[in-house]
Coordinates of C-alpha atoms in Angstrom, one line a residue:
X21 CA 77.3 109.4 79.4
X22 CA 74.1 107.3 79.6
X23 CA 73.1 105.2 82.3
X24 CA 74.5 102.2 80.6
X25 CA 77.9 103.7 80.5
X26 CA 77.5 104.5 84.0
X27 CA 76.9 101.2 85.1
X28 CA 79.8 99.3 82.9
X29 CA 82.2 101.7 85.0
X30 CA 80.2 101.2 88.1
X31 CA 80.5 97.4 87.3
X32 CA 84.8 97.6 88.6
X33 CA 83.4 98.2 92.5
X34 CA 84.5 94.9 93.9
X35 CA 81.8 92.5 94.8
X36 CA 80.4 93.4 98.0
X37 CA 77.2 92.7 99.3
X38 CA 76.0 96.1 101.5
X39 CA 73.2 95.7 103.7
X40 CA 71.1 98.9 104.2
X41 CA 71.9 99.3 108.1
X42 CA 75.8 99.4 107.3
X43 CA 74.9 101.9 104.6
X44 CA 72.9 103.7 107.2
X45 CA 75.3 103.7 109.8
X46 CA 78.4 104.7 107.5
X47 CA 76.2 107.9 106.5
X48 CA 76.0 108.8 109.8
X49 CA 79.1 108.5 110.8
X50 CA 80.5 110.6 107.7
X51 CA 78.3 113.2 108.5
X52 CA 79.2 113.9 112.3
X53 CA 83.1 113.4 111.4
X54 CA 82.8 115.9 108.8
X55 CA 80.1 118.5 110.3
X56 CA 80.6 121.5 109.7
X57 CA 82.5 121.1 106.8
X58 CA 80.2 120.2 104.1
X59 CA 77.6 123.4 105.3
X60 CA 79.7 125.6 103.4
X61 CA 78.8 125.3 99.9
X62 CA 81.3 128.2 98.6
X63 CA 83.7 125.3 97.8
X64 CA 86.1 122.5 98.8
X65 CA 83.9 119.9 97.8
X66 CA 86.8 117.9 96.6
X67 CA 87.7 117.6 100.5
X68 CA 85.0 116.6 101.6
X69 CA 84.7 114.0 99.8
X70 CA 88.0 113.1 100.3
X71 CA 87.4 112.7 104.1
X72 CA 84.0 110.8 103.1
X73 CA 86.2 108.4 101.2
X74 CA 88.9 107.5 104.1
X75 CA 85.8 106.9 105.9
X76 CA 84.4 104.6 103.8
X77 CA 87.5 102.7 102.7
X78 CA 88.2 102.6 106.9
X79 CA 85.0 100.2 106.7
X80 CA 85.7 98.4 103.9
X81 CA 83.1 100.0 101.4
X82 CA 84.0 99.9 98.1
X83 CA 83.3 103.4 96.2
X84 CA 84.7 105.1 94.0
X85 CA 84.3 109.3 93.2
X86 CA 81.9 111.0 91.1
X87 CA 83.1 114.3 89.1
X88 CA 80.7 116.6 87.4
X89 CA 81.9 119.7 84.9
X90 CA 80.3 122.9 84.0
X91 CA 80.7 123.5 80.3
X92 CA 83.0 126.8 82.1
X93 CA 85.6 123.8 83.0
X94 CA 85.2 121.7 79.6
X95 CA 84.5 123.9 76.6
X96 CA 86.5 127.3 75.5
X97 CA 83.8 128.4 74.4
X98 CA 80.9 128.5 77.5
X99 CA 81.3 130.2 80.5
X100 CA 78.5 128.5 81.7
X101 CA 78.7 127.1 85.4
X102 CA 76.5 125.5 88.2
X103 CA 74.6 128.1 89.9
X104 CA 73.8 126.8 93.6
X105 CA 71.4 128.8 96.2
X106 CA 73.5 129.6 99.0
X107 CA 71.4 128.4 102.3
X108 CA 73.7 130.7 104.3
X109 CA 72.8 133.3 102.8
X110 CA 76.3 135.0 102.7
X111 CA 77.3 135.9 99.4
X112 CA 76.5 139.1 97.8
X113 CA 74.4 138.3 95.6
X114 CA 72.3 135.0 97.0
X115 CA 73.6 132.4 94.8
X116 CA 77.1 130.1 94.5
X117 CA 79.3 129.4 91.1
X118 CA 80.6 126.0 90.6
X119 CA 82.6 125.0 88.0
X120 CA 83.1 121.1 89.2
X121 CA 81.8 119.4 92.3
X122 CA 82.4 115.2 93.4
X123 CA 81.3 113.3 96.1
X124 CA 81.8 109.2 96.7
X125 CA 79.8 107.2 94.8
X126 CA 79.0 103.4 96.1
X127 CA 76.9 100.9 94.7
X128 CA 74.2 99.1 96.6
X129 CA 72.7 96.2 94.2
X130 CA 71.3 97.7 90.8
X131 CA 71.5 101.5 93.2
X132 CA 73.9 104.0 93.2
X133 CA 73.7 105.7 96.2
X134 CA 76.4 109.6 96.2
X135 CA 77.1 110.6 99.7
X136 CA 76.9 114.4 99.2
X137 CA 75.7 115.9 102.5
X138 CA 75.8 119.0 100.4
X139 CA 72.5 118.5 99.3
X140 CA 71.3 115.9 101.7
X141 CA 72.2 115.5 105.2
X142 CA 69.7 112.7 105.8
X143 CA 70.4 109.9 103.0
X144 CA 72.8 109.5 99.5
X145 CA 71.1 110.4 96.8
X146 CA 70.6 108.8 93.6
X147 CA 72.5 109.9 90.1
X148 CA 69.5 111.7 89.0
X149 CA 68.4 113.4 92.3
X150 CA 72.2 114.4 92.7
X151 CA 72.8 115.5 88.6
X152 CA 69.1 117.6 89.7
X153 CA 71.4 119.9 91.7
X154 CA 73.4 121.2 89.6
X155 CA 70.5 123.2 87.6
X156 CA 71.6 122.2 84.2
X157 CA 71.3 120.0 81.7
X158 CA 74.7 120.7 80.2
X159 CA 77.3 119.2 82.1
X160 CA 80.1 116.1 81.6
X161 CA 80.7 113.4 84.6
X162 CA 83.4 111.2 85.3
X163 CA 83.8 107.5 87.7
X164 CA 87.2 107.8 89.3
X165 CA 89.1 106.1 92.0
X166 CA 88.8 107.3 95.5
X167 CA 92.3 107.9 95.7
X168 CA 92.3 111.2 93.2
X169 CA 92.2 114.2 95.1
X170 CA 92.0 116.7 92.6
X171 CA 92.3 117.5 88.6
X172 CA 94.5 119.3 86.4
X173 CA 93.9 121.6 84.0
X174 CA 95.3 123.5 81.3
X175 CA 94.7 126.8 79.3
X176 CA 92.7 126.6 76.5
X177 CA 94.2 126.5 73.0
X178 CA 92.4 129.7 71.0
X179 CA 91.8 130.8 75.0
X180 CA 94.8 130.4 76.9
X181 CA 93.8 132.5 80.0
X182 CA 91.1 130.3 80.4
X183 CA 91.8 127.2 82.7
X184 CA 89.9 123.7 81.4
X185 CA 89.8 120.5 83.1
X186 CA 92.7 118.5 81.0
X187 CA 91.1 114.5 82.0
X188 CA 93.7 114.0 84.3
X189 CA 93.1 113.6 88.2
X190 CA 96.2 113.3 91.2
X191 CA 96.6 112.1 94.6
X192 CA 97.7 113.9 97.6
X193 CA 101.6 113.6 97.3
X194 CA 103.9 116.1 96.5
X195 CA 103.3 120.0 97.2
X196 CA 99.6 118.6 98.0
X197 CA 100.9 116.8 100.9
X198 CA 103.4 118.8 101.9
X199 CA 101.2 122.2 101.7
X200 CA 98.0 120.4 103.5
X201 CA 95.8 121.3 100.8
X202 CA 93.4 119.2 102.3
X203 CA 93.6 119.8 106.2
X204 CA 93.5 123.5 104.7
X205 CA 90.6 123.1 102.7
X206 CA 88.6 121.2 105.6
X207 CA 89.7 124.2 107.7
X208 CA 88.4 127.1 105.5
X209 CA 84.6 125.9 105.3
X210 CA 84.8 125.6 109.4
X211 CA 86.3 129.0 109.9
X212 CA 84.2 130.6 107.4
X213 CA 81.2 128.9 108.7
X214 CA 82.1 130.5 112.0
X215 CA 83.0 133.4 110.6
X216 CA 79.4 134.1 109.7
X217 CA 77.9 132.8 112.9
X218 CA 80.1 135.5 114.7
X219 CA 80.2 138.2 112.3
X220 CA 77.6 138.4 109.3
X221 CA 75.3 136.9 111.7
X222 CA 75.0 139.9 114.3
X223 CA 75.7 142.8 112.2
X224 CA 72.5 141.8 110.1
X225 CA 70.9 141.2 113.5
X226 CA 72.1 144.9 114.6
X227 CA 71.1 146.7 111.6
X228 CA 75.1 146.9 110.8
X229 CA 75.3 149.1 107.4
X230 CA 75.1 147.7 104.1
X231 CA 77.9 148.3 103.0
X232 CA 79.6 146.6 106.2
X233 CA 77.5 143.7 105.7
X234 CA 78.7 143.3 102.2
X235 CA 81.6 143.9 103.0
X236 CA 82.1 140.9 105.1
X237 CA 80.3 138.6 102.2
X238 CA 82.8 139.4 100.4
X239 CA 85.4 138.1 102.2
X240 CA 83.6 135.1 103.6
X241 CA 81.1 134.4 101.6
X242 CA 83.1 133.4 98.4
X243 CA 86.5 131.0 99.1
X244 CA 88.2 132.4 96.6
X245 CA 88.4 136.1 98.7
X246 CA 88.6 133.8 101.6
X247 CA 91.6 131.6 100.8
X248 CA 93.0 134.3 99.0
X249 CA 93.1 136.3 102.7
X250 CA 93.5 133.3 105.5
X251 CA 95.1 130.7 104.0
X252 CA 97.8 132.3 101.3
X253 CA 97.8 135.6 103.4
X254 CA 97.6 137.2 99.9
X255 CA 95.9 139.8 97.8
X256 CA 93.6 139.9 94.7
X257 CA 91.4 142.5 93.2
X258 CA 88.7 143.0 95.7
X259 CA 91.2 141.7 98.8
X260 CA 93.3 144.6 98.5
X261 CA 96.0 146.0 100.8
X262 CA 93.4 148.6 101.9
X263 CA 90.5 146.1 102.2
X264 CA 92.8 144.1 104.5
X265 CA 94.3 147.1 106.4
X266 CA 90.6 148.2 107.1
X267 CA 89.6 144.7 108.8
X268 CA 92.9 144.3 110.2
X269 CA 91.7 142.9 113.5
X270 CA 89.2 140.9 112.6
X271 CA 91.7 139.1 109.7
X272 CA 94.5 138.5 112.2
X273 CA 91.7 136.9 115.1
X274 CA 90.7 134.6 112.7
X275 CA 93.7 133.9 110.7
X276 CA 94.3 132.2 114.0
X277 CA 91.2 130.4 114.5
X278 CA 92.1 128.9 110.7
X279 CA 95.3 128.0 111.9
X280 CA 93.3 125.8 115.1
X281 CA 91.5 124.5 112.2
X282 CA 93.8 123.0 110.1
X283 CA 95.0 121.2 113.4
X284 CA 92.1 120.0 114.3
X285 CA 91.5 118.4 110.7
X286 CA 94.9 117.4 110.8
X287 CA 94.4 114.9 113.7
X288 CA 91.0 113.8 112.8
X289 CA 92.6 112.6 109.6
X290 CA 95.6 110.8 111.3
X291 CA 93.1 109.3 113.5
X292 CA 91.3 108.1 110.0
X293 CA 94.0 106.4 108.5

């Protein structure tokens, strides 16, 4: 998509004159409602930009979404994906593996300004400065409206365990609703987050053993180990029975602080809307 494709589907925004102060204002807001969300970049994106929207839609902004593919997500034949530094510095091996990310997009004049406090807590970003993130060339994007929560994919035709993004994008309704994918989504970044603050954070700072230390990156330090463990209460191939069992104590404490979580999203998005 070029940048005159991008501005034909830009072009639907409803006419709206936004003055920079509003935008200013609105930026700030988003980013102390949703703080500490968007500090974990392991995943969830699709939340937070969910909660950005409400927020901008609660002042009357129009926007829509931005969505940007690996070639993992779009081609059967790449398993390329996004590699982002983790600033946290809690995953094993330094670095994060997107296959997607979104965030609102809203139009200011000729400007397109994408709240991502991802990658900048201090002011949108541009298409190019945000597309720069993603440390590729070789990626698809899509305009949708605000309102999609997620996409659907489907397994590839010569590669059916692998799962592509199919074009198609849903609401929350259905088992989305009624499971609190989002609320639950909010919730993991903040208990994570704190998760390292109390627990990677002072076994590095008392010379804890390595394989401790990694041991914990494991589980927080990559969503899918983490939802996999607090929010299904599940197993996968490195969050085994055993694993679990091991760090009993620490799962159960905060399995409940996840739980506070998700209530505490729960009402901050009731307030919202």
């Amino acid at each position: 998509m070029n940048s005159n494709q991008l501005n034909k589907m830009l072009n639907v925004f409803e006419s709206k004159t936004l003055i920079q102060p509003l935008i200013d204002r609105v930026f700030k807001e988003i980013k102390h409602q949703l703080y500490p969300s968007y500090r974990y970049l392991q995943g969830n994106c699709h939340c937070n930009a969910h909660l950005s929207s409400l927020l901008l839609k609660k002042h009357n902004i129009p926007h829509k979404k931005i969505w940007v593919f690996a070639p993992c997500r779009y081609s059967e034949t790449s398993n390329e994906v996004f590699l982002i530094q983790d600033p946290n510095h809690m995953t094993p091996k330094g670095y994060i593996r997107w296959g997607y990310h979104v965030a609102p997009i809203v139009q200011q004049g000729n400007q397109d300004l994408i709240f991502d406090f991802n990658f900048s807590e201090e002011a949108p970003l541009n298409l190019e400065e945000w597309l720069s993130h993603m440390n590729t060339k070789n990626y698809q994007y899509k305009i949708e409206e605000p309102e999609n929560f997620l996409f659907y994919s489907s397994p590839g035709l010569k590669k059916p365990n692998k799962s592509l993004f199919n074009g198609n994008f849903y609401p929350i309704e259905g088992t989305c609703l009624e499971n609190k994918w989002f609320e639950k989504g909010l919730a993991a970044n903040e208990t994570a987050l704190t998760m390292h603050e109390e627990v990677i954070k002072p076994a590095l700072r008392n010379n804890a053993p390595s394989v401790l230390i990694t041991d914990y990156k494991y589980l927080i330090g990559s969503i899918n180990n983490f939802e996999c463990v607090f929010r299904d209460k599940s197993f996968n191939r490195r969050m085994t029975p055993e694993f679990q069992e091991k760090y009993h104590n620490l799962i159960n404490y905060y399995r409940g602080v996840f739980e506070d979580n998700i209530e505490k999203w729960s009402k901050l998005i009731q307030d919202i809307v």
